[in-house]
Amino acid sequence: MGDSRQKSAPKQGTQCPPIATACQWLSTTTGRIASDGHTWMTAAHWAADPKTGYKPTRSHGPRGMNATTLLIAQECANLKECRPGIAYLARKLKISERTVEYHLGMLREAGLLIYRTKGGRVAHGRDEASVYERTIPVAFDQAHGIRTIGEGVQRRPVGAAGAARKALGKLARKAARKVRRPRRRTPVSGQGRCTLMEGGSTGTSSASGSIPPSETKLASGHSSHPTPKKATSRPRTLNKVGRRHQLARQLIDNVPWLSRASAPRIAWIARHCADAGWQWQEVQAAAEEAGPIDTMDSRRPSGLLAYRLKGAHELYASEKARHLMLTAWEDSRLRERIRHQGWDGTAAAVDLEQHTDTAAAAMDDIRVARQTQAVSAADLAKATEHPEGDTNIETLTRAEVLEHRQFAAQDPTYVRNLLQALGDRDARRLLTNRLVDKALVLLRLNSPELAPAF
C-alpha cells in the first residue's frame, strides 16, 4: 500500500496565484480545509503580504489585500459557521457594502474562502447569506514545504520543512495579534503650518501682508477685556457608576485592611450600598460589625468585604437603621481603643460616657421596636386562635395578609416573631416561603443577636 503523504520542498518566493471562479467551490477546490481560525489567519497574512501575496486580476476595486481585508478575514475566523452577511460586515466594520464585496471576492480568488452554498434572494424577497469554508491554498503548502496526509479537502498537515519554520513562526505571531484599522495620517488642513517653532511651507511670513490698525483703534491700556469670558466650570454630577467608584476610592483610602484592594472590584462589590446612598463609614461599620479585621489577616480584602456585606443593604435599608448601626459600631471601637491604650483621663471618661449613653438610647429604640413587633405577632396569634386551641390564619382578610407580608419584607425580626407565635407551617403559609427564607438568611448572616432562637 503506497504512502499517501504529499511531500513538497519549500519554494522561496512562491506567490499566491489567483483561483478561477469555477474552482471556488467545495467540490472543485484544490486547497484543504483549515483546522481552526488561527491556522487560517496564518495563511491570510501570507496572502496579504505584498511580496509573496495575492495580486487581484480585476481592473477595478482595491489594488491588493490590505488591512481591511485582514479585518474581514478576522471576523470570518471568529465565526463558528462561516456565514458572514455583507450588511453585517459593513455595519460591524463601518465600511460600505461594495467594499465588503470587493474584499470577499479577493479572499475567494486567493483560495482562502470557497463556497459551500451560495446565497441569493429566496422566497418573499429575503436575501440569504453565502456559507463559506475556510481553506488553505496549495501555494501556501508549497511555499513552506508543508507535508499533508489524506485526500481532497480533508488533508491535514503532518510536518513542515526546517527552512520555512522561521517564516511560519513569524506568520503565526501575526495571526495571534488582533488586527486593527490603521490611523489616518492625512492632515486636517491642506495648508502648511505657520508657527514660531516650525516654519510654514511658504517663504513669507503670515503677518507680512497685514495692515497696521489706525491710531484711533489702538488699545487704551486697560487690562480688562471689553467682553470678559464667563466661568462655566462647575462641579461634575456623578452618575451611578461614578458614585460607586467614588465610594470604592474612599474605602481604599480610609479603611486600613482595604488599602491593597482593587478599586473597580470594590466598586462592584459595594454597588448596592453606593446606589442606596451609603457613606464609607457606614460600609466599614457594616463590614466590621461581626468583629474587627486585622490588616495582616485579610489576604483577599475584596472577598472578605463581599462576604461581610452580603445582604447588608437589605437589612439596613433606611437611614435610621444605618445611623443606629454606625453608632453602635463607633461605641464598640471606642471601648476597644480605651481597653488597649489604657486611657485614665477625665476627658476620656466623659467621652466614653457620652458614647455609652448614645449607644444605650439606640439599643432602647431597637428593643422598643422589637417589643412592638412581638406584641403585634402575639396579637395576631391571639386573634387567629381557633376555639379548640389551634391557630387558624384563614380568618384573615386579603388586606391584612398583604400588610403582614409588607412588614415581613421590611424587617426580618418581624418574621422571627411570627415564627415563634404561629409556628413554621402557618408562618410560611401567611408570608410565603421566599420571605421566610430570605429573613432567616439575613438574620443568620448579619447579626448573631438577631439569629432565630427556635
Coordinates of C-alpha atoms in Angstrom, one line a residue, residues 2-376:
G2 CA 1.5 3.3 -1.1
D3 CA 2.2 6.2 1.2
S4 CA -0.4 8.9 0.8
R5 CA 1.9 11.7 2.2
Q6 CA 2.4 14.6 -0.2
K7 CA 6.0 15.9 0.1
S8 CA 6.9 19.2 -1.3
A9 CA 10.1 21.2 -0.9
P10 CA 9.8 24.9 0.1
K11 CA 9.8 27.2 -2.9
Q12 CA 11.1 30.6 -1.9
G13 CA 9.3 33.5 -3.5
T14 CA 6.2 31.5 -4.4
Q15 CA 3.2 33.8 -4.9
C16 CA -0.4 33.0 -4.3
P17 CA -1.9 32.5 -7.8
P18 CA -5.5 33.6 -8.5
I19 CA -8.1 30.9 -8.3
A20 CA -10.6 30.6 -11.2
T21 CA -14.3 31.1 -10.4
A22 CA -15.1 27.5 -11.3
C23 CA -12.6 26.3 -8.6
Q24 CA -14.1 28.4 -5.8
W25 CA -16.5 25.7 -4.7
L26 CA -16.1 22.9 -2.2
S27 CA -16.4 20.2 -4.8
T28 CA -13.8 21.7 -7.2
T29 CA -11.2 23.4 -4.9
T30 CA -7.6 22.1 -4.6
G31 CA -7.0 23.6 -1.2
R32 CA -7.6 21.9 2.2
I33 CA -10.0 23.0 5.0
A34 CA -8.3 24.9 7.8
S35 CA -8.5 23.1 11.2
D36 CA -9.0 26.3 13.2
G37 CA -9.3 30.1 12.8
H38 CA -5.7 30.8 13.9
T39 CA -4.2 28.5 11.2
W40 CA -6.4 30.1 8.6
M41 CA -5.4 33.6 9.6
T42 CA -1.7 32.5 9.2
A43 CA -2.5 31.8 5.5
A44 CA -4.4 35.0 5.2
H45 CA -1.4 37.0 6.5
W46 CA 0.8 35.2 4.0
A47 CA -1.6 36.0 1.1
A48 CA -1.8 39.7 2.2
D49 CA 2.0 40.1 2.1
P50 CA 2.8 42.4 -0.9
K51 CA 5.9 40.4 -1.8
T52 CA 4.6 36.9 -1.9
G53 CA 0.9 37.5 -1.6
Y54 CA -2.1 37.6 -3.9
K55 CA -2.4 40.0 -6.8
P56 CA -6.0 40.7 -8.0
T57 CA -6.9 40.2 -11.6
R58 CA -9.8 42.7 -11.8
S59 CA -9.1 46.2 -13.1
H60 CA -11.4 47.9 -10.6
G61 CA -11.6 47.9 -6.9
P62 CA -8.7 47.6 -4.4
R63 CA -5.2 47.0 -5.9
G64 CA -4.4 44.3 -3.4
M65 CA -5.1 42.9 0.0
N66 CA -4.7 45.4 2.9
A67 CA -5.8 46.0 6.5
T68 CA -9.5 46.0 5.5
T69 CA -9.1 42.5 4.0
L70 CA -7.5 41.2 7.2
L71 CA -10.2 42.8 9.3
I72 CA -12.9 41.0 7.3
A73 CA -10.8 37.8 7.5
Q74 CA -10.6 38.2 11.2
E75 CA -14.3 38.5 11.5
C76 CA -14.7 35.3 9.4
A77 CA -12.2 33.5 11.5
N78 CA -14.2 34.2 14.7
L79 CA -17.5 32.8 13.3
K80 CA -18.5 29.3 14.3
E81 CA -20.2 28.9 11.0
C82 CA -18.6 30.9 8.3
R83 CA -21.7 32.7 7.1
P84 CA -20.8 36.4 7.1
G85 CA -23.6 38.6 5.8
I86 CA -22.4 41.6 3.7
A87 CA -24.7 44.0 5.6
Y88 CA -23.4 42.6 8.9
L89 CA -19.7 43.1 8.0
A90 CA -20.4 46.6 6.6
R91 CA -22.2 47.6 9.8
K92 CA -19.6 46.0 12.1
L93 CA -16.5 47.5 10.3
K94 CA -18.2 50.8 9.3
I95 CA -17.4 50.4 5.6
S96 CA -19.6 50.2 2.5
E97 CA -21.2 47.0 1.3
R98 CA -19.4 47.4 -2.1
T99 CA -16.0 47.4 -0.2
V100 CA -17.1 44.2 1.6
E101 CA -17.9 42.5 -1.7
Y102 CA -14.5 43.5 -3.2
H103 CA -12.5 42.0 -0.3
L104 CA -14.6 38.8 0.0
G105 CA -14.0 38.4 -3.8
M106 CA -10.3 38.7 -3.2
L107 CA -10.4 36.1 -0.4
R108 CA -12.2 33.7 -2.7
E109 CA -9.8 34.4 -5.6
A110 CA -6.8 33.8 -3.3
G111 CA -8.2 30.4 -2.3
L112 CA -8.9 31.3 1.3
L113 CA -12.7 31.1 1.0
I114 CA -14.7 28.7 -1.0
Y115 CA -18.5 28.3 -1.4
R116 CA -20.3 25.6 0.4
T117 CA -23.7 27.1 -0.6
K118 CA -24.0 30.4 -2.5
G119 CA -26.6 32.8 -1.1
G120 CA -29.1 34.9 -3.0
R121 CA -32.7 36.0 -3.0
V122 CA -35.2 33.4 -1.8
A123 CA -38.9 33.4 -1.3
H124 CA -40.7 36.5 0.0
G125 CA -37.8 38.8 -1.1
R126 CA -35.4 37.8 1.6
D127 CA -31.6 37.5 0.9
E128 CA -29.7 34.5 2.2
A129 CA -26.0 34.9 3.1
S130 CA -23.5 32.6 1.5
V131 CA -21.9 29.8 3.5
Y132 CA -18.2 29.5 3.1
E133 CA -15.4 27.1 4.1
R134 CA -12.1 28.5 5.3
T135 CA -9.4 26.8 3.2
I136 CA -5.6 27.0 2.8
P137 CA -4.4 27.1 -0.8
V138 CA -1.9 24.7 -2.2
A139 CA 0.5 27.5 -2.9
F140 CA 0.8 28.1 0.9
D141 CA 1.8 24.5 1.5
Q142 CA 4.3 24.5 -1.4
A143 CA 5.9 27.8 -0.3
H144 CA 6.6 26.4 3.2
G145 CA 7.2 22.7 2.4
I146 CA 4.2 21.5 4.4
R147 CA 3.6 17.8 4.2
T148 CA 0.0 16.6 4.3
I149 CA -1.8 13.2 4.5
G150 CA -5.3 12.4 3.4
E151 CA -7.2 13.1 0.3
G152 CA -9.0 16.1 -1.1
V153 CA -10.2 18.9 1.2
Q154 CA -9.8 16.7 4.2
R155 CA -6.0 16.7 4.0
R156 CA -4.2 17.6 7.2
P157 CA -0.6 18.8 7.8
V158 CA 1.9 16.5 9.5
G159 CA 5.1 18.5 9.2
A160 CA 7.0 21.3 7.5
A161 CA 10.4 22.0 6.1
G162 CA 13.0 23.2 8.5
A163 CA 14.0 26.2 6.3
A164 CA 10.4 27.5 6.4
R165 CA 9.8 27.2 10.1
K166 CA 11.1 30.7 10.9
A167 CA 8.7 32.2 8.4
L168 CA 5.8 30.1 9.7
G169 CA 6.6 31.3 13.2
K170 CA 6.5 34.9 12.1
L171 CA 3.2 34.4 10.4
A172 CA 1.8 32.6 13.5
R173 CA 2.7 35.7 15.6
K174 CA 1.0 38.0 13.2
A175 CA -2.1 35.8 13.3
A176 CA -2.2 35.8 17.1
R177 CA -2.3 39.6 17.2
K178 CA -5.6 41.4 16.8
V179 CA -5.8 43.3 13.5
R180 CA -6.7 47.0 13.9
R181 CA -7.6 49.6 11.4
P182 CA -4.6 51.9 10.8
R183 CA -4.9 55.6 11.7
R184 CA -5.3 58.2 9.2
R185 CA -2.3 60.3 8.5
T186 CA -3.9 62.9 6.2
P187 CA -3.5 66.5 7.6
V188 CA -6.6 68.3 8.9
S189 CA -5.9 71.2 6.5
G190 CA -4.2 71.2 3.2
Q191 CA -2.3 74.4 4.0
G192 CA 1.2 74.3 5.6
R193 CA 1.8 75.1 9.2
C194 CA 3.0 78.5 10.2
T195 CA 4.2 78.6 13.8
L196 CA 7.0 80.2 15.7
M197 CA 8.9 76.9 16.2
E198 CA 8.3 75.5 12.7
G199 CA 8.2 77.5 9.5
G200 CA 5.4 77.1 7.1
S201 CA 5.6 75.8 3.6
T202 CA 5.7 79.4 2.2
G203 CA 8.7 81.6 2.4
T204 CA 6.9 84.7 3.5
S205 CA 5.6 85.5 7.0
S206 CA 1.8 85.3 7.6
A207 CA 1.9 88.8 9.1
S208 CA 3.9 90.4 6.3
G209 CA 0.8 91.4 4.3
S210 CA -1.3 92.7 7.3
I211 CA -2.3 96.3 7.5
P212 CA -1.5 98.0 10.9
P213 CA -4.5 99.3 12.8
S214 CA -5.3 103.0 12.8
E215 CA -4.3 105.3 15.7
T216 CA -7.9 105.6 16.9
K217 CA -8.3 101.9 17.4
L218 CA -5.2 101.3 19.4
A219 CA -5.5 99.7 22.9
S220 CA -6.3 102.1 25.7
G221 CA -4.0 100.4 28.2
H222 CA -6.8 98.9 30.3
S223 CA -6.2 95.3 31.4
S224 CA -9.8 94.2 31.3
H225 CA -11.2 92.8 28.2
P226 CA -14.4 94.5 26.8
T227 CA -16.2 91.1 26.8
P228 CA -14.8 89.1 29.7
K229 CA -15.0 85.4 29.5
K230 CA -17.6 83.8 31.8
A231 CA -16.5 81.0 34.0
T232 CA -18.6 78.0 33.1
S233 CA -16.8 75.4 35.2
R234 CA -19.0 73.7 37.7
P235 CA -18.6 70.6 39.8
R236 CA -19.5 67.5 37.8
T237 CA -22.5 65.5 38.9
L238 CA -21.6 61.9 39.3
N239 CA -23.8 59.2 37.8
K240 CA -24.4 55.8 39.3
V241 CA -21.1 54.3 38.1
G242 CA -19.1 57.4 39.2
R243 CA -20.7 57.2 42.7
R244 CA -19.7 53.5 43.0
H245 CA -16.1 54.3 42.1
Q246 CA -16.0 57.3 44.5
L247 CA -17.2 55.1 47.4
A248 CA -14.6 52.5 46.4
R249 CA -11.8 55.0 46.4
Q250 CA -12.9 56.4 49.8
L251 CA -12.9 52.9 51.3
I252 CA -9.4 52.1 49.9
D253 CA -8.0 55.4 51.2
N254 CA -9.6 55.3 54.7
V255 CA -10.0 51.6 55.7
P256 CA -6.6 50.0 56.5
W257 CA -7.4 46.4 55.5
L258 CA -8.7 47.6 52.1
S259 CA -5.6 49.5 51.1
R260 CA -4.3 46.8 48.8
A261 CA -7.7 46.2 47.1
S262 CA -8.6 47.0 43.5
A263 CA -10.9 50.0 43.1
P264 CA -13.0 48.5 40.3
R265 CA -13.5 45.3 42.2
I266 CA -14.5 47.2 45.4
A267 CA -16.9 49.4 43.3
W268 CA -18.6 46.3 42.1
I269 CA -18.9 44.7 45.5
A270 CA -20.3 47.8 47.2
R271 CA -22.5 48.7 44.3
H272 CA -25.8 48.1 46.2
C273 CA -24.6 50.3 49.1
A274 CA -23.4 53.1 46.8
D275 CA -26.8 53.1 45.0
A276 CA -28.6 53.3 48.3
G277 CA -26.5 56.4 49.3
W278 CA -24.2 54.8 52.0
Q279 CA -21.2 56.6 53.2
W280 CA -17.8 54.9 53.5
Q281 CA -18.1 54.9 57.4
E282 CA -21.4 53.0 57.2
V283 CA -19.9 50.4 54.8
Q284 CA -16.9 49.9 57.2
A285 CA -19.3 49.6 60.2
A286 CA -21.4 47.0 58.4
A287 CA -18.3 45.0 57.4
E288 CA -16.7 45.1 60.9
E289 CA -20.0 44.6 62.8
A290 CA -19.3 40.9 63.2
G291 CA -15.8 41.6 64.6
P292 CA -12.7 43.7 63.9
I293 CA -10.5 42.8 61.0
D294 CA -6.7 42.7 61.1
T295 CA -4.8 44.1 58.2
M296 CA -2.4 41.1 58.2
D297 CA -5.3 38.6 58.1
S298 CA -7.0 40.0 55.1
R299 CA -5.3 38.2 52.2
R300 CA -8.1 38.9 49.8
P301 CA -9.7 42.1 51.0
S302 CA -12.3 42.2 48.3
G303 CA -13.5 38.7 49.0
L304 CA -13.7 39.4 52.7
L305 CA -15.7 42.6 52.1
A306 CA -18.1 40.8 49.8
Y307 CA -18.7 38.1 52.5
R308 CA -19.2 40.7 55.2
L309 CA -21.5 43.0 53.1
K310 CA -23.8 40.2 51.9
G311 CA -27.4 41.3 52.5
A312 CA -26.4 44.4 54.5
H313 CA -28.1 46.8 52.1
E314 CA -31.4 44.9 52.6
L315 CA -31.0 44.7 56.4
Y316 CA -30.2 48.4 56.9
A317 CA -32.4 49.8 54.2
S318 CA -33.4 53.0 56.0
E319 CA -31.1 55.9 57.1
K320 CA -32.2 55.5 60.7
A321 CA -31.2 51.8 60.8
R322 CA -27.8 52.7 59.3
H323 CA -27.3 55.5 61.9
L324 CA -28.1 53.1 64.8
M325 CA -25.7 50.6 63.3
L326 CA -22.9 53.1 62.9
T327 CA -23.4 54.5 66.4
A328 CA -23.2 51.0 68.0
W329 CA -20.1 50.3 65.9
E330 CA -18.3 53.5 66.9
D331 CA -19.1 52.8 70.5
S332 CA -17.5 49.3 70.3
R333 CA -14.4 50.8 68.6
L334 CA -14.1 53.4 71.3
R335 CA -14.3 50.8 74.0
E336 CA -11.6 48.7 72.3
R337 CA -9.3 51.7 71.9
I338 CA -9.7 52.6 75.6
R339 CA -9.0 48.9 76.6
H340 CA -5.8 48.7 74.5
Q341 CA -4.4 52.1 75.2
G342 CA -5.4 52.4 78.9
W343 CA -6.9 55.9 79.0
D344 CA -7.3 57.2 82.6
G345 CA -8.1 60.8 82.0
T346 CA -11.3 62.6 82.8
A347 CA -11.9 63.6 79.2
A348 CA -11.7 60.0 78.1
A349 CA -14.2 59.0 80.8
V350 CA -16.6 61.8 79.7
D351 CA -16.3 60.8 76.1
L352 CA -16.9 57.2 76.9
E353 CA -20.0 58.1 79.0
Q354 CA -21.4 60.2 76.2
H355 CA -20.9 57.4 73.6
T356 CA -22.3 54.9 76.1
D357 CA -25.5 56.9 76.6
T358 CA -25.9 57.3 72.8
A359 CA -25.5 53.6 72.2
A360 CA -27.8 52.8 75.1
A361 CA -30.5 55.1 73.6
A362 CA -30.1 53.4 70.2
M363 CA -30.4 50.0 71.7
D364 CA -33.5 51.1 73.6
D365 CA -35.1 52.2 70.3
I366 CA -34.3 48.8 68.8
R367 CA -35.8 47.0 71.9
V368 CA -39.0 49.1 71.7
A369 CA -39.3 48.3 68.0
R370 CA -38.8 44.6 68.7
Q371 CA -41.3 44.6 71.6
T372 CA -43.9 46.3 69.4
Q373 CA -43.4 43.7 66.6
A374 CA -43.6 40.9 69.2
V375 CA -46.8 42.3 70.6
S376 CA -48.2 42.6 67.1

